[in-house]
Amino acid sequence: MWVVMNGSSAVHWFRKGLRLHDNPALLDAVKNPATRYVLPVFCLDPVFLQPELVGVNRIQFLLECLQDLDRQLRQRRSRLFVLRGDPLEQFPAFFRRYKTTLLTYEFDTEPYAKHRDERVRQLCTDLGIDVRTRATHTLYDPELVRCKLGERPTPLTYKSFYSFVTGTLGRPPASMPAPTTADDDIHTPDIELDAYKVPTLAELRAYDGLSVTTSFRGGETEALAIMERFLTERQADVRAFSKPQTSPTAWPKASTTQLSPYFKFGCLSPRLFIERVQELHPLEEPPVSLIGQIWWREFFTYVAYVTPNFHQMRGNRICRQISWREDRDDPLYRAWEEARTGYPWIDACMTQLRKEGWLHHLARHAVACFLTRGDLWVSWERGRETFDRLLVDADYSLNSANWLWLSCSAFFHQYYRVYSPIGFPQKYDPNGDFVRHFLPVLREMPAKYIYTPWEAPLAVQRKAHCIIGEDYPSPIVDHATASRENMERMRKAVSESGPQRPPKRKRDDTGASTSSPIP
DNA sequence: AAGTATGTTGGTCTC
DNA sequence: TGAGACCAACATACT
């Protein structure tokens, strides 16, 4: 096929921000007067196509997002062009072929993305291509927040961040509409090369044959529908929403919005979301409200953006340095990851994570506390890696921040508050329906022993067709003993490391000595 | 400078 | 059965 291009093109590069609504960078490409064509592009970077790093459920979700984008673009007489390979290798030929003079994309705060984007920007400079970016993954442009903060230290509490940002920047910018479906809005050349089609999972070599187990379906269309359903059909839940009071054992009808995977990929704009919530419920207030959840995302994304090595302990200036068990082959870590700790609550959560690629916030707390400071003393980085692979909503900033939090490495410090793998779920689900659902082997265990099956008399185990140590594992540690010992370890680590204050930035101290009084 | 209130979401015991 | 006291006691922000 030979396509004649009479005129130059603007390329909009989708990475996150997989949506048409509230996508100003896309509008920049569409409305650019100097270019005749718009080419919406997504690059399947092999760096992300490794099953041992990114699980099959998230890749399938991504492909569905791309299919939805393609469908929606076709309704506007355009289409999505999927390039396969490293963007740095794919772009030069693509840009040349389609006479590209403008590249637009959404700004990304993650370290890999920052490095990649710098190199792409350099490539564009070399080729004489203009680059325009917009920061729309969060409510505010993180770079703007950094400028406003100036020499002040990074706010390390939610409240200080929230009051600084709202006090300095006021309300976030309003969301923008999607490009219209009018015939003349997006001009995309009529190119139907198979090479640019959205691939199926089987067409991605590394994922061929792996089975998708999540019930999440990707895409902007799905995201908008779920949001509208939640806000209109569950108004009482919206009003009463308080994260700590939602139930971690509610499944399949979860007590929260289930929108996290869509926010991760940018299928849904956080600005649009808070606008819709405020239209329907004007009195919503952070921090535990529905809108508060968006602010936590804002806060953690910002701190991750300005903190080098945020995803690890070493070289991370806000992370407490602790001698965790770090071995990836550690049997305790493997048992946790593979849902065979012998604690039904923990194993049920890990099974839900492996199957659905999603866990309620408090369930994440429970398994994170168990792996790290609570019971197993395994490095939070191992847990972060597992979540990163298995969660459909895995996000560099939020995932790292929450692991820092739960392991008392940063943000949260009250290490003597330990989640019990027995008492905690009992509060929400005394009968253990959640455990029975995800661990069918325990289905017939009486409620009295559902969280402590090893305490059931042998006769009870026999009757329940579940012998502990044979059909279901014995506990790998004793919670009472392990948590007591670990709390003592934490106490030592805290007293040895002292306050976790980031080194004070150099202040302009001219005149400090002259103005200071006599000592 | 020291003192105090607060921190998105704990556990256990008592009444 | 649910609310409140107490446990054991850190970091941060603000006064």
mmCIF file of N, CA, C and O in Angstrom, chain A residues 90-151:
data_model
loop_
_atom_site.group_PDB
_atom_site.id
_atom_site.type_symbol
_atom_site.label_atom_id
_atom_site.label_comp_id
_atom_site.label_asym_id
_atom_site.label_seq_id
_atom_site.Cartn_x
_atom_site.Cartn_y
_atom_site.Cartn_z
ATOM 1 N N GLN A 90 11.473 3.222 16.984
ATOM 2 C CA GLN A 90 10.332 3.242 16.069
ATOM 3 C C GLN A 90 10.036 4.622 15.503
ATOM 4 O O GLN A 90 9.602 4.752 14.354
ATOM 5 N N PHE A 91 10.243 5.648 16.324
ATOM 6 C CA PHE A 91 9.793 6.981 15.932
ATOM 7 C C PHE A 91 10.477 7.566 14.689
ATOM 8 O O PHE A 91 9.790 8.147 13.841
ATOM 9 N N PRO A 92 11.825 7.463 14.554
ATOM 10 C CA PRO A 92 12.451 8.184 13.445
ATOM 11 C C PRO A 92 11.837 7.853 12.076
ATOM 12 O O PRO A 92 11.461 8.756 11.331
ATOM 13 N N ALA A 93 11.664 6.556 11.785
ATOM 14 C CA ALA A 93 11.106 6.180 10.481
ATOM 15 C C ALA A 93 9.658 6.644 10.361
ATOM 16 O O ALA A 93 9.234 7.144 9.310
ATOM 17 N N PHE A 94 8.907 6.481 11.464
ATOM 18 C CA PHE A 94 7.493 6.871 11.455
ATOM 19 C C PHE A 94 7.352 8.379 11.212
ATOM 20 O O PHE A 94 6.555 8.820 10.382
ATOM 21 N N PHE A 95 8.147 9.145 11.912
ATOM 22 C CA PHE A 95 8.097 10.604 11.757
ATOM 23 C C PHE A 95 8.448 11.009 10.323
ATOM 24 O O PHE A 95 7.824 11.894 9.743
ATOM 25 N N ARG A 96 9.463 10.335 9.767
ATOM 26 C CA ARG A 96 9.888 10.688 8.413
ATOM 27 C C ARG A 96 8.809 10.335 7.401
ATOM 28 O O ARG A 96 8.469 11.132 6.533
ATOM 29 N N ARG A 97 8.263 9.124 7.566
ATOM 30 C CA ARG A 97 7.258 8.653 6.603
ATOM 31 C C ARG A 97 6.054 9.583 6.562
ATOM 32 O O ARG A 97 5.494 9.848 5.505
ATOM 33 N N TYR A 98 5.649 10.077 7.746
ATOM 34 C CA TYR A 98 4.417 10.878 7.791
ATOM 35 C C TYR A 98 4.690 12.370 7.988
ATOM 36 O O TYR A 98 3.823 13.117 8.403
ATOM 37 N N LYS A 99 5.900 12.765 7.693
ATOM 38 C CA LYS A 99 6.254 14.197 7.674
ATOM 39 C C LYS A 99 5.807 14.903 8.959
ATOM 40 O O LYS A 99 5.112 15.922 8.945
ATOM 41 N N THR A 100 6.185 14.304 10.089
ATOM 42 C CA THR A 100 5.763 14.836 11.383
ATOM 43 C C THR A 100 6.529 16.107 11.739
ATOM 44 O O THR A 100 7.754 16.157 11.606
ATOM 45 N N THR A 101 5.786 17.118 12.171
ATOM 46 C CA THR A 101 6.435 18.361 12.607
ATOM 47 C C THR A 101 6.066 18.726 14.043
ATOM 48 O O THR A 101 6.578 19.688 14.597
ATOM 49 N N LEU A 102 5.105 17.981 14.629
ATOM 50 C CA LEU A 102 4.717 18.246 16.022
ATOM 51 C C LEU A 102 4.452 16.926 16.741
ATOM 52 O O LEU A 102 3.759 16.056 16.211
ATOM 53 N N LEU A 103 5.025 16.799 17.951
ATOM 54 C CA LEU A 103 4.748 15.644 18.800
ATOM 55 C C LEU A 103 4.125 16.150 20.095
ATOM 56 O O LEU A 103 4.649 17.080 20.721
ATOM 57 N N THR A 104 3.000 15.569 20.483
ATOM 58 C CA THR A 104 2.373 15.950 21.755
ATOM 59 C C THR A 104 2.216 14.704 22.626
ATOM 60 O O THR A 104 2.030 13.607 22.119
ATOM 61 N N TYR A 105 2.330 14.885 23.933
ATOM 62 C CA TYR A 105 2.063 13.779 24.864
ATOM 63 C C TYR A 105 1.836 14.311 26.260
ATOM 64 O O TYR A 105 2.140 15.463 26.567
ATOM 65 N N GLU A 106 1.271 13.440 27.112
ATOM 66 C CA GLU A 106 1.022 13.797 28.510
ATOM 67 C C GLU A 106 2.300 13.607 29.316
ATOM 68 O O GLU A 106 2.955 12.572 29.223
ATOM 69 N N PHE A 107 2.624 14.590 30.133
ATOM 70 C CA PHE A 107 3.806 14.540 30.989
ATOM 71 C C PHE A 107 3.693 13.377 31.973
ATOM 72 O O PHE A 107 2.637 13.133 32.537
ATOM 73 N N ASP A 108 4.804 12.666 32.162
ATOM 74 C CA ASP A 108 4.831 11.510 33.063
ATOM 75 C C ASP A 108 5.945 11.696 34.090
ATOM 76 O O ASP A 108 7.068 12.041 33.737
ATOM 77 N N THR A 109 5.620 11.425 35.367
ATOM 78 C CA THR A 109 6.569 11.706 36.452
ATOM 79 C C THR A 109 7.502 10.542 36.776
ATOM 80 O O THR A 109 8.437 10.694 37.547
ATOM 81 N N GLU A 110 7.249 9.352 36.236
ATOM 82 C CA GLU A 110 8.029 8.180 36.653
ATOM 83 C C GLU A 110 9.454 8.221 36.099
ATOM 84 O O GLU A 110 9.680 8.742 35.007
ATOM 85 N N PRO A 111 10.399 7.648 36.844
ATOM 86 C CA PRO A 111 11.807 7.735 36.430
ATOM 87 C C PRO A 111 12.069 7.163 35.034
ATOM 88 O O PRO A 111 12.750 7.794 34.230
ATOM 89 N N TYR A 112 11.519 5.981 34.752
ATOM 90 C CA TYR A 112 11.761 5.401 33.422
ATOM 91 C C TYR A 112 11.201 6.311 32.339
ATOM 92 O O TYR A 112 11.853 6.587 31.325
ATOM 93 N N ALA A 113 9.999 6.815 32.587
ATOM 94 C CA ALA A 113 9.348 7.680 31.594
ATOM 95 C C ALA A 113 10.119 8.988 31.417
ATOM 96 O O ALA A 113 10.292 9.469 30.297
ATOM 97 N N LYS A 114 10.592 9.534 32.530
ATOM 98 C CA LYS A 114 11.326 10.807 32.430
ATOM 99 C C LYS A 114 12.564 10.652 31.554
ATOM 100 O O LYS A 114 12.847 11.469 30.688
ATOM 101 N N HIS A 115 13.297 9.558 31.794
ATOM 102 C CA HIS A 115 14.509 9.291 31.029
ATOM 103 C C HIS A 115 14.192 9.060 29.548
ATOM 104 O O HIS A 115 14.819 9.639 28.665
ATOM 105 N N ARG A 116 13.163 8.232 29.300
ATOM 106 C CA ARG A 116 12.738 7.939 27.925
ATOM 107 C C ARG A 116 12.309 9.220 27.210
ATOM 108 O O ARG A 116 12.719 9.490 26.076
ATOM 109 N N ASP A 117 11.507 10.024 27.911
ATOM 110 C CA ASP A 117 10.964 11.227 27.276
ATOM 111 C C ASP A 117 12.046 12.255 26.972
ATOM 112 O O ASP A 117 11.967 12.972 25.972
ATOM 113 N N GLU A 118 13.056 12.304 27.846
ATOM 114 C CA GLU A 118 14.171 13.223 27.563
ATOM 115 C C GLU A 118 14.861 12.847 26.264
ATOM 116 O O GLU A 118 15.215 13.709 25.450
ATOM 117 N N ARG A 119 15.034 11.527 26.072
ATOM 118 C CA ARG A 119 15.722 11.081 24.858
ATOM 119 C C ARG A 119 14.854 11.292 23.621
ATOM 120 O O ARG A 119 15.344 11.654 22.555
ATOM 121 N N VAL A 120 13.540 11.085 23.769
ATOM 122 C CA VAL A 120 12.644 11.321 22.630
ATOM 123 C C VAL A 120 12.636 12.810 22.285
ATOM 124 O O VAL A 120 12.624 13.202 21.112
ATOM 125 N N ARG A 121 12.661 13.630 23.316
ATOM 126 C CA ARG A 121 12.679 15.068 23.090
ATOM 127 C C ARG A 121 13.939 15.474 22.315
ATOM 128 O O ARG A 121 13.882 16.292 21.389
ATOM 129 N N GLN A 122 15.063 14.856 22.713
ATOM 130 C CA GLN A 122 16.326 15.140 22.016
ATOM 131 C C GLN A 122 16.240 14.716 20.555
ATOM 132 O O GLN A 122 16.669 15.444 19.653
ATOM 133 N N LEU A 123 15.635 13.533 20.344
ATOM 134 C CA LEU A 123 15.448 13.042 18.976
ATOM 135 C C LEU A 123 14.657 14.056 18.152
ATOM 136 O O LEU A 123 14.996 14.376 17.010
ATOM 137 N N CYS A 124 13.588 14.582 18.758
ATOM 138 C CA CYS A 124 12.743 15.545 18.053
ATOM 139 C C CYS A 124 13.516 16.823 17.743
ATOM 140 O O CYS A 124 13.374 17.401 16.662
ATOM 141 N N THR A 125 14.321 17.264 18.700
ATOM 142 C CA THR A 125 15.150 18.442 18.445
ATOM 143 C C THR A 125 16.037 18.203 17.228
ATOM 144 O O THR A 125 16.129 19.053 16.337
ATOM 145 N N ASP A 126 16.650 17.008 17.191
ATOM 146 C CA ASP A 126 17.535 16.683 16.070
ATOM 147 C C ASP A 126 16.790 16.659 14.743
ATOM 148 O O ASP A 126 17.339 17.010 13.702
ATOM 149 N N LEU A 127 15.523 16.228 14.779
ATOM 150 C CA LEU A 127 14.748 16.110 13.540
ATOM 151 C C LEU A 127 13.946 17.374 13.223
ATOM 152 O O LEU A 127 13.189 17.407 12.256
ATOM 153 N N GLY A 128 14.080 18.381 14.079
ATOM 154 C CA GLY A 128 13.351 19.627 13.849
ATOM 155 C C GLY A 128 11.859 19.515 14.110
ATOM 156 O O GLY A 128 11.039 20.157 13.462
ATOM 157 N N ILE A 129 11.487 18.650 15.062
ATOM 158 C CA ILE A 129 10.073 18.455 15.393
ATOM 159 C C ILE A 129 9.755 19.181 16.700
ATOM 160 O O ILE A 129 10.484 19.045 17.684
ATOM 161 N N ASP A 130 8.657 19.945 16.705
ATOM 162 C CA ASP A 130 8.231 20.614 17.936
ATOM 163 C C ASP A 130 7.645 19.593 18.895
ATOM 164 O O ASP A 130 7.022 18.625 18.467
ATOM 165 N N VAL A 131 7.812 19.844 20.200
ATOM 166 C CA VAL A 131 7.236 18.958 21.215
ATOM 167 C C VAL A 131 6.379 19.791 22.154
ATOM 168 O O VAL A 131 6.813 20.844 22.625
ATOM 169 N N ARG A 132 5.143 19.344 22.396
ATOM 170 C CA ARG A 132 4.287 19.999 23.398
ATOM 171 C C ARG A 132 3.771 18.958 24.372
ATOM 172 O O ARG A 132 3.265 17.912 23.958
ATOM 173 N N THR A 133 3.905 19.237 25.664
ATOM 174 C CA THR A 133 3.414 18.297 26.670
ATOM 175 C C THR A 133 2.448 18.995 27.614
ATOM 176 O O THR A 133 2.498 20.210 27.793
ATOM 177 N N ARG A 134 1.568 18.208 28.203
ATOM 178 C CA ARG A 134 0.615 18.721 29.198
ATOM 179 C C ARG A 134 0.627 17.785 30.393
ATOM 180 O O ARG A 134 0.695 16.560 30.224
ATOM 181 N N ALA A 135 0.506 18.359 31.586
ATOM 182 C CA ALA A 135 0.497 17.542 32.814
ATOM 183 C C ALA A 135 -0.944 17.317 33.241
ATOM 184 O O ALA A 135 -1.540 18.169 33.906
ATOM 185 N N THR A 136 -1.522 16.190 32.845
ATOM 186 C CA THR A 136 -2.936 15.952 33.130
ATOM 187 C C THR A 136 -3.185 14.605 33.812
ATOM 188 O O THR A 136 -4.318 14.177 33.933
ATOM 189 N N HIS A 137 -2.099 13.956 34.240
ATOM 190 C CA HIS A 137 -2.303 12.701 34.966
ATOM 191 C C HIS A 137 -2.803 13.000 36.384
ATOM 192 O O HIS A 137 -3.510 12.203 36.983
ATOM 193 N N THR A 138 -2.402 14.151 36.897
ATOM 194 C CA THR A 138 -2.800 14.579 38.240
ATOM 195 C C THR A 138 -3.636 15.851 38.157
ATOM 196 O O THR A 138 -3.777 16.434 37.088
ATOM 197 N N LEU A 139 -4.169 16.284 39.297
ATOM 198 C CA LEU A 139 -4.990 17.499 39.306
ATOM 199 C C LEU A 139 -4.169 18.719 38.916
ATOM 200 O O LEU A 139 -4.623 19.598 38.189
ATOM 201 N N TYR A 140 -2.925 18.765 39.430
ATOM 202 C CA TYR A 140 -2.049 19.910 39.181
ATOM 203 C C TYR A 140 -0.773 19.425 38.512
ATOM 204 O O TYR A 140 -0.361 18.278 38.683
ATOM 205 N N ASP A 141 -0.118 20.321 37.807
ATOM 206 C CA ASP A 141 1.176 20.033 37.209
ATOM 207 C C ASP A 141 2.209 19.917 38.338
ATOM 208 O O ASP A 141 2.445 20.888 39.065
ATOM 209 N N PRO A 142 2.823 18.741 38.519
ATOM 210 C CA PRO A 142 3.786 18.579 39.618
ATOM 211 C C PRO A 142 4.938 19.582 39.542
ATOM 212 O O PRO A 142 5.464 20.010 40.573
ATOM 213 N N GLU A 143 5.308 19.933 38.349
ATOM 214 C CA GLU A 143 6.407 20.887 38.185
ATOM 215 C C GLU A 143 5.997 22.270 38.707
ATOM 216 O O GLU A 143 6.807 22.991 39.291
ATOM 217 N N LEU A 144 4.724 22.608 38.531
ATOM 218 C CA LEU A 144 4.221 23.876 39.052
ATOM 219 C C LEU A 144 4.227 23.867 40.582
ATOM 220 O O LEU A 144 4.604 24.846 41.230
ATOM 221 N N VAL A 145 3.837 22.748 41.161
ATOM 222 C CA VAL A 145 3.867 22.616 42.621
ATOM 223 C C VAL A 145 5.296 22.792 43.116
ATOM 224 O O VAL A 145 5.547 23.505 44.099
ATOM 225 N N ARG A 146 6.237 22.147 42.417
ATOM 226 C CA ARG A 146 7.640 22.259 42.835
ATOM 227 C C ARG A 146 8.115 23.713 42.772
ATOM 228 O O ARG A 146 8.790 24.187 43.679
ATOM 229 N N CYS A 147 7.762 24.429 41.719
ATOM 230 C CA CYS A 147 8.165 25.842 41.597
ATOM 231 C C CYS A 147 7.601 26.662 42.735
ATOM 232 O O CYS A 147 8.296 27.478 43.333
ATOM 233 N N LYS A 148 6.325 26.430 43.056
ATOM 234 C CA LYS A 148 5.677 27.210 44.116
ATOM 235 C C LYS A 148 6.303 26.908 45.473
ATOM 236 O O LYS A 148 6.373 27.767 46.341
ATOM 237 N N LEU A 149 6.728 25.669 45.665
ATOM 238 C CA LEU A 149 7.352 25.314 46.943
ATOM 239 C C LEU A 149 8.713 25.979 47.091
ATOM 240 O O LEU A 149 9.126 26.331 48.197
ATOM 241 N N GLY A 150 9.402 26.153 45.975
ATOM 242 C CA GLY A 150 10.705 26.809 46.004
ATOM 243 C C GLY A 150 11.672 26.102 46.918
ATOM 244 O O GLY A 150 11.910 24.909 46.784
ATOM 245 N N GLU A 151 12.210 26.820 47.869
ATOM 246 C CA GLU A 151 13.227 26.275 48.765
ATOM 247 C C GLU A 151 12.632 25.503 49.944
ATOM 248 O O GLU A 151 13.352 24.888 50.713
#
